[in-house]
Amino acid sequence: MATPRTRLDPEARRAQLVGLGLEMLSTRPLDKVAIDEIAAVAGISRGLLFHYFPTKRDFHVAVARAASQDLLERTDVGHGLPLLDRLRASVEAFVDHVATNRDAYVAFIRGSSGGDPELLDVYESTRTAFTDRVLDSLGLVDVPPPLLRAAVRGWVALTEEVTVDWLSRGGLDRGEVVDLIDDALVALIAVAGAEDLATGG
Amino acid sequence: MATPRTRLDPEARRAQLVGLGLEMLSTRPLDKVAIDEIAAVAGISRGLLFHYFPTKRDFHVAVARAASQDLLERTDVGHGLPLLDRLRASVEAFVDHVATNRDAYVAFIRGSSGGDPELLDVYESTRTAFTDRVLDSLGLVDVPPPLLRAAVRGWVALTEEVTVDWLSRGGLDRGEVVDLIDDALVALIAVAGAEDLATGG
DNA sequence: CGCGATGTTGACCAGACGTCAATAGGATCG
DNA sequence: CGATCCTATTGACGTCTGGTCAACATCGCG
C-alpha cells in the first residue's frame, strides 16, 4: 500500500473512490465518511480527492447515486413473470437486499442528507423510480391518476418502513413480511382506483 | 441585545436555547444549525451553550425531541369522537401541521440524523408513538398482533410520504389526500387482520 | 458589606474541509 | 533511446467550527 505515485485514468480513479465510499457507507453513515479516510485507504492524498470531487458533498452525492442505482438494479427482477409474481419477486429482492445491508440502507435513507438538496434529490429520485416502476408494470406510464400515483408512492414508503422495522423488531418471518407488503399494494391500488373512478378519473 | 451578562435560571436558559433551535429548524436543516449562531442570537457565548449541552449532538437531540413532542401534541386531537372521525381529525391535523411547516418537518425527518443513534432514536420513537396511538384507539394496546403492528407502522410511513409528496407535487386537494390516508388505514388493517386470523393470531 | 456558589466568559486547541502552486509519472515525438 | 509536454498528483497552507478550561462576575446570604 505504499505505491509512491501511481498515475490512474480519471474515470478509474473516480470509480475506485466511489467504490470505497460505498464500502464505507456500510459501516458508518455518510456524514461520518471523512475525506481523509477515503484518501488514506485509497492510498492517495486528500488534495487529489478534492480534484475529482470539488466538495465533500459532491463526493457524497456520487456515492449516494451509486448506492441508489445498485438498489434499483438489484430489485429490477422478474420481467417475464405475470404481474403479481413479478411484484412478489421484486419485493423479495428488496427485502433481502435491505436485510443483508441493513445499516448501509438505513444510512442511505436517513443519514444521507443533512438536508443537502442534492442528496435529498437522490433519495427522492429513488422513490420516484420505484413508484414509476410499479405504475409502469400496471400499464400506466403516462398520465397516471394522481391519486393512484400518491397511493403507490405511499406504498413505497410503507415497504421501506415495514422492512426496516421488521429487521429491528422481528416478530414476523420473511414470508409474512413479503405477503403483507404485497397485499398492501393490492389493497392500496383498490382504494385509490375506486376513489379515482368515483371522482371521475 | 447587548445585556452584558444576564444570569439566568438553568432551566430557563435551556428552554430558551431549545426554543431558538426550533426556530432555526424551520429555516435550515438541523445539521446547519451552528452552535455559534444559536449563541449569537441568544446573546450568550458559545462556551455557555456547551455548558448546557456537552456536545452539539446533545443540543440537536434536545431540539429534535422538542419538535417531536410538539408534533405529537398537535396531532393528538378528537378524543371524544368515534373511531373514524377521530382518525380523520388526527390525519387532518397532521397534514395541516406538515403543510404549514413543510421545510421544518422535512428537516426533522431527513436532515435530522447524520446517522447519529440518538437522533435516529428520536425519529423512530415518534413513529412508534404514532403507531401506538392508532393501536391504542383500536383497543389493542397490549399484545397487538405483530402483523397488524407492522401494517400500522407502515401506514404511518405512508402517511408521511403521501403528505410530503403532495406538498411537493400537488395534483390533489387536501380532502383527497386526507381521504386517501384514511382509507389506506382501513384497508391495511383489513389486510393485516385477515392475514393474522388466517395464520392463527 | 464581604463571601461563597455558580452562571458566564473568552482565549485556546484540534480536527476536517477546501485551495493552490509545485512536482512527477508516462506517453509521444524526434 | 532521450527530451518534452501534458496532466495526474502532491503536500503545505488557510480557515472554519466543534469542544475545553481556567478565570471572572453576578447574585443570594449572613
Tab-separated table of C-alpha atoms (C1' of nucleotides) in Angstrom:
chain	number	residue	atom	x	y	z
A	1	MET	CA	0.000	0.000	0.000
A	2	ALA	CA	2.973	2.255	-0.445
A	3	THR	CA	2.959	2.812	-4.174
A	4	PRO	CA	4.665	6.180	-4.268
A	5	ARG	CA	2.705	7.746	-7.058
A	6	THR	CA	0.540	5.694	-9.339
A	7	ARG	CA	-0.978	7.551	-12.214
A	8	LEU	CA	-4.500	6.396	-12.929
A	9	ASP	CA	-7.122	7.038	-15.538
A	10	PRO	CA	-9.505	9.690	-14.180
A	11	GLU	CA	-12.552	7.517	-14.641
A	12	ALA	CA	-10.889	4.584	-12.965
A	13	ARG	CA	-9.920	6.782	-10.067
A	14	ARG	CA	-13.418	8.152	-9.715
A	15	ALA	CA	-14.804	4.647	-9.793
A	16	GLN	CA	-12.297	3.489	-7.218
A	17	LEU	CA	-13.128	6.344	-4.867
A	18	VAL	CA	-16.864	5.901	-5.213
A	19	GLY	CA	-16.407	2.204	-4.641
A	20	LEU	CA	-14.506	2.856	-1.444
A	21	GLY	CA	-17.215	5.279	-0.419
A	22	LEU	CA	-19.801	2.559	-0.887
A	23	GLU	CA	-17.816	0.208	1.329
A	24	MET	CA	-17.540	2.873	3.986
A	25	LEU	CA	-21.251	3.509	3.723
A	26	SER	CA	-21.960	0.034	5.046
A	27	THR	CA	-20.012	0.850	8.168
A	28	ARG	CA	-20.805	4.408	9.090
A	29	PRO	CA	-23.377	6.934	7.907
A	30	LEU	CA	-22.450	9.118	5.011
A	31	ASP	CA	-21.724	12.132	7.146
A	32	LYS	CA	-19.038	10.300	9.012
A	33	VAL	CA	-17.248	9.210	5.861
A	34	ALA	CA	-14.289	11.547	6.217
A	35	ILE	CA	-12.418	12.627	3.153
A	36	ASP	CA	-9.162	11.893	4.892
A	37	GLU	CA	-10.114	8.330	5.487
A	38	ILE	CA	-11.133	7.640	1.928
A	39	ALA	CA	-7.920	9.181	0.706
A	40	ALA	CA	-5.866	7.183	3.156
A	41	VAL	CA	-7.481	3.878	2.219
A	42	ALA	CA	-7.179	4.678	-1.472
A	43	GLY	CA	-3.547	5.499	-0.934
A	44	ILE	CA	-3.806	8.981	-2.359
A	45	SER	CA	-3.580	12.466	-0.982
A	46	ARG	CA	-6.603	14.414	0.158
A	47	GLY	CA	-5.892	17.016	-2.421
A	48	LEU	CA	-6.490	14.527	-5.189
A	49	LEU	CA	-9.897	13.614	-3.914
A	50	PHE	CA	-10.810	17.257	-3.966
A	51	HIS	CA	-9.556	17.363	-7.509
A	52	TYR	CA	-12.158	14.819	-8.576
A	53	PHE	CA	-14.936	15.921	-6.255
A	54	PRO	CA	-14.869	19.694	-5.717
A	55	THR	CA	-16.536	19.371	-2.367
A	56	LYS	CA	-17.266	16.737	0.194
A	57	ARG	CA	-20.917	16.921	-0.728
A	58	ASP	CA	-20.204	16.177	-4.361
A	59	PHE	CA	-18.439	13.054	-3.270
A	60	HIS	CA	-21.297	12.064	-1.040
A	61	VAL	CA	-23.778	12.660	-3.824
A	62	ALA	CA	-21.760	10.432	-6.132
A	63	VAL	CA	-21.681	7.675	-3.538
A	64	ALA	CA	-25.391	8.022	-2.826
A	65	ARG	CA	-26.185	7.884	-6.526
A	66	ALA	CA	-24.170	4.707	-6.866
A	67	ALA	CA	-25.954	3.161	-3.896
A	68	SER	CA	-29.294	4.149	-5.347
A	69	GLN	CA	-28.506	2.695	-8.739
A	70	ASP	CA	-27.320	-0.521	-7.162
A	71	LEU	CA	-30.535	-0.817	-5.201
A	72	LEU	CA	-32.667	-0.136	-8.260
A	73	GLU	CA	-30.827	-2.718	-10.321
A	74	ARG	CA	-30.968	-5.415	-7.691
A	75	THR	CA	-34.712	-5.062	-7.342
A	76	ASP	CA	-35.451	-4.922	-11.047
A	77	VAL	CA	-36.302	-8.586	-11.457
A	78	GLY	CA	-38.988	-10.904	-12.749
A	79	HIS	CA	-39.525	-9.195	-16.069
A	80	GLY	CA	-41.119	-12.147	-17.781
A	81	LEU	CA	-43.484	-13.065	-14.970
A	82	PRO	CA	-47.146	-12.201	-14.581
A	83	LEU	CA	-47.984	-9.097	-12.623
A	84	LEU	CA	-48.397	-10.462	-9.134
A	85	ASP	CA	-45.477	-12.847	-9.437
A	86	ARG	CA	-43.242	-10.084	-10.582
A	87	LEU	CA	-44.397	-7.915	-7.714
A	88	ARG	CA	-43.572	-10.640	-5.250
A	89	ALA	CA	-40.165	-11.244	-6.795
A	90	SER	CA	-39.327	-7.555	-6.624
A	91	VAL	CA	-40.454	-7.229	-3.045
A	92	GLU	CA	-38.456	-10.297	-2.085
A	93	ALA	CA	-35.387	-8.866	-3.765
A	94	PHE	CA	-35.895	-5.611	-1.924
A	95	VAL	CA	-36.406	-7.176	1.465
A	96	ASP	CA	-33.421	-9.454	1.019
A	97	HIS	CA	-31.198	-6.648	-0.139
A	98	VAL	CA	-32.124	-4.457	2.809
A	99	ALA	CA	-31.779	-7.418	5.139
A	100	THR	CA	-28.193	-8.056	4.120
A	101	ASN	CA	-27.268	-4.382	4.074
A	102	ARG	CA	-29.410	-3.008	6.848
A	103	ASP	CA	-27.002	-0.471	8.245
A	104	ALA	CA	-25.923	0.703	4.835
A	105	TYR	CA	-29.513	1.093	3.798
A	106	VAL	CA	-30.589	2.989	6.862
A	107	ALA	CA	-27.511	5.143	6.475
A	108	PHE	CA	-28.545	5.783	2.911
A	109	ILE	CA	-32.112	6.796	3.588
A	110	ARG	CA	-31.681	8.655	6.854
A	111	GLY	CA	-28.100	9.593	7.345
A	112	SER	CA	-27.799	10.746	3.836
A	113	SER	CA	-28.792	14.276	3.855
A	114	GLY	CA	-28.120	16.769	6.483
A	115	GLY	CA	-30.686	18.487	4.363
A	116	ASP	CA	-28.469	18.908	1.361
A	117	PRO	CA	-30.801	19.470	-1.608
A	118	GLU	CA	-28.804	17.297	-3.978
A	119	LEU	CA	-28.714	14.389	-1.592
A	120	LEU	CA	-32.374	14.859	-0.843
A	121	ASP	CA	-32.927	14.668	-4.545
A	122	VAL	CA	-31.014	11.423	-4.927
A	123	TYR	CA	-33.166	9.863	-2.279
A	124	GLU	CA	-36.349	11.303	-3.694
A	125	SER	CA	-35.460	10.150	-7.189
A	126	THR	CA	-35.038	6.632	-5.922
A	127	ARG	CA	-38.554	6.611	-4.561
A	128	THR	CA	-39.838	8.118	-7.755
A	129	ALA	CA	-38.118	5.385	-9.738
A	130	PHE	CA	-39.755	2.720	-7.620
A	131	THR	CA	-43.110	4.396	-7.998
A	132	ASP	CA	-42.763	4.672	-11.745
A	133	ARG	CA	-41.738	1.078	-11.971
A	134	VAL	CA	-44.927	-0.042	-10.291
A	135	LEU	CA	-47.081	2.267	-12.359
A	136	ASP	CA	-45.259	1.107	-15.453
A	137	SER	CA	-45.957	-2.541	-14.789
A	138	LEU	CA	-49.600	-1.581	-14.361
A	139	GLY	CA	-49.519	-0.131	-17.842
A	140	LEU	CA	-49.992	3.399	-16.572
A	141	VAL	CA	-46.742	5.032	-17.533
A	142	ASP	CA	-48.230	8.218	-18.822
A	143	VAL	CA	-50.889	10.252	-17.141
A	144	PRO	CA	-51.279	8.051	-14.077
A	145	PRO	CA	-54.198	9.243	-11.985
A	146	PRO	CA	-52.742	11.488	-9.276
A	147	LEU	CA	-54.486	9.592	-6.559
A	148	LEU	CA	-53.098	6.289	-7.714
A	149	ARG	CA	-49.668	7.790	-8.030
A	150	ALA	CA	-49.845	9.092	-4.491
A	151	ALA	CA	-51.055	5.736	-3.226
A	152	VAL	CA	-48.234	3.861	-4.907
A	153	ARG	CA	-45.689	6.299	-3.622
A	154	GLY	CA	-47.081	5.858	-0.163
A	155	TRP	CA	-46.749	2.136	-0.616
A	156	VAL	CA	-43.090	2.536	-1.451
A	157	ALA	CA	-42.573	4.324	1.846
A	158	LEU	CA	-44.595	1.662	3.609
A	159	THR	CA	-42.455	-1.054	2.068
A	160	GLU	CA	-39.325	0.604	3.300
A	161	GLU	CA	-40.630	1.163	6.782
A	162	VAL	CA	-42.117	-2.289	7.245
A	163	THR	CA	-38.892	-3.875	6.090
A	164	VAL	CA	-36.601	-1.821	8.275
A	165	ASP	CA	-38.919	-2.144	11.235
A	166	TRP	CA	-39.083	-5.884	10.787
A	167	LEU	CA	-35.316	-6.143	10.774
A	168	SER	CA	-35.147	-4.209	14.026
A	169	ARG	CA	-38.035	-5.708	15.935
A	170	GLY	CA	-38.567	-9.085	14.383
A	171	GLY	CA	-41.828	-10.747	15.331
A	172	LEU	CA	-42.590	-11.952	11.827
A	173	ASP	CA	-40.939	-14.206	9.334
A	174	ARG	CA	-39.779	-13.176	5.906
A	175	GLY	CA	-42.785	-14.689	4.168
A	176	GLU	CA	-45.259	-12.794	6.293
A	177	VAL	CA	-43.461	-9.535	5.633
A	178	VAL	CA	-43.445	-10.081	1.900
A	179	ASP	CA	-47.093	-11.105	1.977
A	180	LEU	CA	-48.040	-8.040	3.934
A	181	ILE	CA	-46.262	-5.719	1.531
A	182	ASP	CA	-47.740	-7.476	-1.473
A	183	ASP	CA	-51.260	-7.417	-0.151
A	184	ALA	CA	-50.818	-3.820	0.877
A	185	LEU	CA	-50.142	-2.766	-2.670
A	186	VAL	CA	-53.180	-4.575	-3.990
A	187	ALA	CA	-55.346	-3.062	-1.301
A	188	LEU	CA	-53.976	0.422	-1.826
A	189	ILE	CA	-54.471	0.258	-5.563
A	190	ALA	CA	-58.041	-0.781	-4.933
A	191	VAL	CA	-58.549	2.128	-2.578
A	192	ALA	CA	-57.011	4.650	-4.941
A	193	GLY	CA	-58.660	3.179	-8.002
A	194	ALA	CA	-62.106	3.281	-6.522
A	195	GLU	CA	-61.623	6.788	-5.224
A	196	ASP	CA	-60.313	7.867	-8.551
A	197	LEU	CA	-63.149	6.377	-10.536
A	198	ALA	CA	-65.620	7.852	-8.136
A	199	THR	CA	-64.232	11.335	-8.661
A	200	GLY	CA	-64.273	10.912	-12.376
A	201	GLY	CA	-60.623	9.996	-13.233
B	1	MET	CA	-29.325	42.785	22.627
B	2	ALA	CA	-26.243	43.919	24.479
B	3	THR	CA	-27.058	42.872	28.001
B	4	PRO	CA	-23.532	42.400	29.286
B	5	ARG	CA	-24.061	39.384	31.438
B	6	THR	CA	-27.520	38.292	32.445
B	7	ARG	CA	-27.672	35.494	34.895
B	8	LEU	CA	-30.489	33.113	34.106
B	9	ASP	CA	-32.089	30.113	35.673
B	10	PRO	CA	-30.589	26.969	34.110
B	11	GLU	CA	-33.962	25.621	33.069
B	12	ALA	CA	-34.978	28.909	31.546
B	13	ARG	CA	-31.732	29.041	29.629
B	14	ARG	CA	-32.157	25.520	28.337
B	15	ALA	CA	-35.694	26.301	27.288
B	16	GLN	CA	-34.578	29.492	25.583
B	17	LEU	CA	-31.850	27.706	23.656
B	18	VAL	CA	-34.058	24.835	22.588
B	19	GLY	CA	-36.682	27.339	21.553
B	20	LEU	CA	-34.187	29.159	19.384
B	21	GLY	CA	-33.121	25.839	17.949
B	22	LEU	CA	-36.703	25.096	16.998
B	23	GLU	CA	-36.966	28.416	15.216
B	24	MET	CA	-33.763	27.733	13.344
B	25	LEU	CA	-35.039	24.307	12.431
B	26	SER	CA	-37.785	25.845	10.320
B	27	THR	CA	-35.165	27.610	8.261
B	28	ARG	CA	-32.295	25.216	7.803
B	29	PRO	CA	-31.799	21.520	8.480
B	30	LEU	CA	-30.565	20.544	11.876
B	31	ASP	CA	-27.031	19.968	10.721
B	32	LYS	CA	-26.691	23.512	9.610
B	33	VAL	CA	-27.807	24.918	12.907
B	34	ALA	CA	-24.415	26.155	14.025
B	35	ILE	CA	-23.688	26.490	17.673
B	36	ASP	CA	-22.195	29.899	17.060
B	37	GLU	CA	-25.378	31.174	15.549
B	38	ILE	CA	-27.574	29.981	18.353
B	39	ALA	CA	-25.237	31.532	20.869
B	40	ALA	CA	-25.107	34.800	18.954
B	41	VAL	CA	-28.878	35.071	18.670
B	42	ALA	CA	-29.316	34.140	22.300
B	43	GLY	CA	-26.787	36.776	23.224
B	44	ILE	CA	-24.506	34.399	25.067
B	45	SER	CA	-21.081	32.944	24.495
B	46	ARG	CA	-20.527	29.640	22.763
B	47	GLY	CA	-18.897	28.312	25.859
B	48	LEU	CA	-22.145	28.637	27.766
B	49	LEU	CA	-24.065	26.631	25.257
B	50	PHE	CA	-21.527	23.873	25.643
B	51	HIS	CA	-22.036	24.155	29.350
B	52	TYR	CA	-25.685	23.192	28.969
B	53	PHE	CA	-25.295	20.775	26.089
B	54	PRO	CA	-21.993	18.891	26.318
B	55	THR	CA	-21.899	18.364	22.584
B	56	LYS	CA	-23.532	19.696	19.504
B	57	ARG	CA	-25.381	16.427	19.105
B	58	ASP	CA	-26.877	16.707	22.554
B	59	PHE	CA	-28.259	20.058	21.597
B	60	HIS	CA	-29.648	18.699	18.361
B	61	VAL	CA	-31.240	15.812	20.181
B	62	ALA	CA	-32.907	18.214	22.585
B	63	VAL	CA	-34.255	20.275	19.707
B	64	ALA	CA	-35.438	17.195	17.843
B	65	ARG	CA	-37.180	15.907	20.936
B	66	ALA	CA	-38.971	19.191	21.341
B	67	ALA	CA	-40.047	19.143	17.703
B	68	SER	CA	-41.262	15.585	18.063
B	69	GLN	CA	-43.245	16.352	21.158
B	70	ASP	CA	-44.808	19.363	19.510
B	71	LEU	CA	-45.835	17.260	16.538
B	72	LEU	CA	-47.299	14.561	18.744
B	73	GLU	CA	-49.277	17.052	20.774
B	74	ARG	CA	-50.650	18.895	17.784
B	75	THR	CA	-51.958	15.690	16.241
B	76	ASP	CA	-53.452	14.303	19.413
B	77	VAL	CA	-56.983	15.504	18.783
B	78	GLY	CA	-60.545	14.313	18.610
B	79	HIS	CA	-60.537	12.317	21.810
B	80	GLY	CA	-64.276	12.251	22.274
B	81	LEU	CA	-65.133	11.350	18.698
B	82	PRO	CA	-65.971	7.935	17.261
B	83	LEU	CA	-63.133	5.948	15.768
B	84	LEU	CA	-63.239	7.028	12.164
B	85	ASP	CA	-63.966	10.642	12.972
B	86	ARG	CA	-61.065	10.780	15.335
B	87	LEU	CA	-58.839	9.225	12.728
B	88	ARG	CA	-59.874	11.833	10.216
B	89	ALA	CA	-59.335	14.660	12.671
B	90	SER	CA	-55.872	13.392	13.508
B	91	VAL	CA	-54.881	12.991	9.898
B	92	GLU	CA	-56.159	16.452	9.110
B	93	ALA	CA	-54.175	17.884	11.986
B	94	PHE	CA	-51.099	16.070	10.762
B	95	VAL	CA	-51.446	17.160	7.162
B	96	ASP	CA	-52.106	20.738	8.160
B	97	HIS	CA	-49.203	20.830	10.526
B	98	VAL	CA	-46.802	19.467	7.930
B	99	ALA	CA	-48.271	21.798	5.319
B	100	THR	CA	-47.515	24.868	7.373
B	101	ASN	CA	-44.107	23.653	8.445
B	102	ARG	CA	-43.009	21.708	5.412
B	103	ASP	CA	-39.339	22.593	5.480
B	104	ALA	CA	-39.077	22.187	9.187
B	105	TYR	CA	-40.746	18.821	9.000
B	106	VAL	CA	-38.611	17.516	6.176
B	107	ALA	CA	-35.587	18.832	8.002
B	108	PHE	CA	-36.755	16.952	11.058
B	109	ILE	CA	-37.286	13.585	9.410
B	110	ARG	CA	-34.453	13.607	6.901
B	111	GLY	CA	-31.895	16.141	7.888
B	112	SER	CA	-32.059	15.001	11.419
B	113	SER	CA	-29.514	12.388	11.769
B	114	GLY	CA	-26.283	12.074	10.008
B	115	GLY	CA	-26.809	8.628	11.392
B	116	ASP	CA	-26.484	9.633	14.981
B	117	PRO	CA	-28.083	6.836	17.013
B	118	GLU	CA	-29.753	9.169	19.462
B	119	LEU	CA	-31.303	11.276	16.747
B	120	LEU	CA	-32.347	8.168	14.893
B	121	ASP	CA	-33.991	7.102	18.081
B	122	VAL	CA	-35.923	10.344	18.469
B	123	TYR	CA	-37.291	9.919	15.000
B	124	GLU	CA	-38.024	6.270	15.499
B	125	SER	CA	-39.764	6.938	18.785
B	126	THR	CA	-42.025	9.424	17.090
B	127	ARG	CA	-43.178	6.806	14.637
B	128	THR	CA	-43.616	4.340	17.434
B	129	ALA	CA	-45.751	6.834	19.300
B	130	PHE	CA	-47.974	7.325	16.268
B	131	THR	CA	-48.243	3.597	15.787
B	132	ASP	CA	-49.149	3.006	19.413
B	133	ARG	CA	-51.714	5.744	19.286
B	134	VAL	CA	-53.504	4.063	16.421
B	135	LEU	CA	-53.293	0.632	18.031
B	136	ASP	CA	-54.470	2.169	21.256
B	137	SER	CA	-57.558	3.674	19.692
B	138	LEU	CA	-58.296	0.238	18.260
B	139	GLY	CA	-58.263	-1.136	21.763
B	140	LEU	CA	-55.163	-3.169	21.157
B	141	VAL	CA	-52.671	-1.535	23.465
B	142	ASP	CA	-51.140	-4.717	24.747
B	143	VAL	CA	-50.088	-7.678	22.663
B	144	PRO	CA	-51.043	-6.251	19.303
B	145	PRO	CA	-50.670	-8.879	16.599
B	146	PRO	CA	-47.221	-8.352	15.057
B	147	LEU	CA	-48.662	-8.257	11.575
B	148	LEU	CA	-51.142	-5.573	12.479
B	149	ARG	CA	-48.453	-3.614	14.243
B	150	ALA	CA	-46.259	-3.764	11.167
B	151	ALA	CA	-49.123	-2.710	8.941
B	152	VAL	CA	-49.968	0.280	11.094
B	153	ARG	CA	-46.349	1.307	11.257
B	154	GLY	CA	-46.163	1.076	7.517
B	155	TRP	CA	-49.230	3.248	7.326
B	156	VAL	CA	-47.526	5.883	9.436
B	157	ALA	CA	-44.697	5.981	6.912
B	158	LEU	CA	-47.203	6.092	4.090
B	159	THR	CA	-48.977	8.996	5.717
B	160	GLU	CA	-45.765	10.918	5.982
B	161	GLU	CA	-44.715	10.228	2.432
B	162	VAL	CA	-48.065	10.946	0.840
B	163	THR	CA	-48.301	14.217	2.696
B	164	VAL	CA	-44.817	15.417	1.862
B	165	ASP	CA	-45.131	14.261	-1.723
B	166	TRP	CA	-48.433	16.048	-2.071
B	167	LEU	CA	-46.919	19.281	-0.829
B	168	SER	CA	-44.163	18.997	-3.409
B	169	ARG	CA	-46.065	17.800	-6.430
B	170	GLY	CA	-49.591	18.890	-5.823
B	171	GLY	CA	-52.151	17.292	-8.140
B	172	LEU	CA	-54.649	16.619	-5.395
B	173	ASP	CA	-56.587	18.694	-2.973
B	174	ARG	CA	-56.392	18.437	0.765
B	175	GLY	CA	-59.600	16.468	1.027
B	176	GLU	CA	-58.437	13.808	-1.391
B	177	VAL	CA	-55.181	13.419	0.466
B	178	VAL	CA	-56.904	13.008	3.790
B	179	ASP	CA	-59.393	10.577	2.271
B	180	LEU	CA	-56.627	8.516	0.749
B	181	ILE	CA	-54.736	8.293	4.010
B	182	ASP	CA	-57.893	7.430	5.917
B	183	ASP	CA	-58.997	4.759	3.518
B	184	ALA	CA	-55.481	3.387	3.405
B	185	LEU	CA	-55.522	2.701	7.115
B	186	VAL	CA	-58.841	0.917	6.940
B	187	ALA	CA	-57.678	-1.168	4.018
B	188	LEU	CA	-54.359	-2.010	5.643
B	189	ILE	CA	-55.997	-3.041	8.874
B	190	ALA	CA	-58.269	-5.308	6.874
B	191	VAL	CA	-55.293	-6.842	5.100
B	192	ALA	CA	-53.326	-7.380	8.282
B	193	GLY	CA	-56.327	-8.535	10.237
B	194	ALA	CA	-57.297	-11.167	7.705
B	195	GLU	CA	-53.749	-12.385	7.388
B	196	ASP	CA	-53.424	-12.547	11.102
B	197	LEU	CA	-56.593	-14.521	11.644
B	198	ALA	CA	-55.643	-16.860	8.843
B	199	THR	CA	-52.312	-17.632	10.487
B	200	GLY	CA	-53.948	-18.222	13.793
B	201	GLY	CA	-53.261	-14.987	15.769
C	1	DC	C1'	-20.535	44.907	53.158
C	2	DG	C1'	-17.937	40.736	52.359
C	3	DC	C1'	-18.148	35.900	50.964
C	4	DG	C1'	-19.285	31.837	48.652
C	5	DA	C1'	-21.707	29.350	44.889
C	6	DT	C1'	-22.344	29.058	40.184
C	7	DG	C1'	-23.802	31.085	35.753
C	8	DT	C1'	-20.819	33.014	32.354
C	9	DT	C1'	-16.944	34.292	29.572
C	10	DG	C1'	-13.086	34.427	26.187
C	11	DA	C1'	-8.934	32.592	24.923
C	12	DC	C1'	-7.229	28.391	23.445
C	13	DC	C1'	-6.784	23.650	20.926
C	14	DA	C1'	-7.947	20.063	17.469
C	15	DG	C1'	-9.630	18.199	13.538
C	16	DA	C1'	-11.632	18.420	8.999
C	17	DC	C1'	-12.863	20.921	4.715
C	18	DG	C1'	-11.009	23.291	0.891
C	19	DT	C1'	-7.002	25.833	-2.053
C	20	DC	C1'	-3.022	26.099	-4.885
C	21	DA	C1'	1.480	26.350	-6.679
C	22	DA	C1'	4.816	22.935	-7.329
C	23	DT	C1'	6.043	18.070	-8.632
C	24	DA	C1'	6.473	13.923	-11.191
C	25	DG	C1'	4.600	9.870	-13.998
C	26	DG	C1'	4.121	8.425	-18.609
C	27	DA	C1'	3.079	8.910	-23.363
C	28	DT	C1'	4.639	10.981	-27.604
C	29	DC	C1'	7.917	12.587	-30.887
C	30	DG	C1'	12.326	13.308	-32.914
D	1	DC	C1'	16.686	5.940	-26.666
D	2	DG	C1'	16.305	10.650	-24.697
D	3	DA	C1'	13.859	15.182	-24.452
D	4	DT	C1'	9.443	17.291	-23.871
D	5	DC	C1'	4.881	18.189	-22.853
D	6	DC	C1'	0.500	17.107	-20.588
D	7	DT	C1'	-1.758	16.303	-16.583
D	8	DA	C1'	-2.497	13.316	-12.542
D	9	DT	C1'	-0.790	14.002	-8.128
D	10	DT	C1'	1.111	16.043	-4.073
D	11	DG	C1'	1.693	18.410	0.418
D	12	DA	C1'	1.849	22.574	2.736
D	13	DC	C1'	-1.218	26.243	3.907
D	14	DG	C1'	-5.691	28.864	5.367
D	15	DT	C1'	-9.865	28.697	7.712
D	16	DC	C1'	-13.977	27.432	9.949
D	17	DT	C1'	-16.302	25.132	13.656
D	18	DG	C1'	-16.795	21.831	17.410
D	19	DG	C1'	-15.067	21.378	22.013
D	20	DT	C1'	-12.041	22.527	26.544
D	21	DC	C1'	-10.820	25.151	30.528
D	22	DA	C1'	-9.327	28.283	33.920
D	23	DA	C1'	-10.671	32.783	35.227
D	24	DC	C1'	-14.441	36.092	36.173
D	25	DA	C1'	-18.608	38.334	37.649
D	26	DT	C1'	-23.288	38.156	39.385
D	27	DC	C1'	-26.492	37.049	42.748
D	28	DG	C1'	-28.005	35.217	47.412
D	29	DC	C1'	-26.895	35.277	52.116
D	30	DG	C1'	-25.080	36.312	56.643
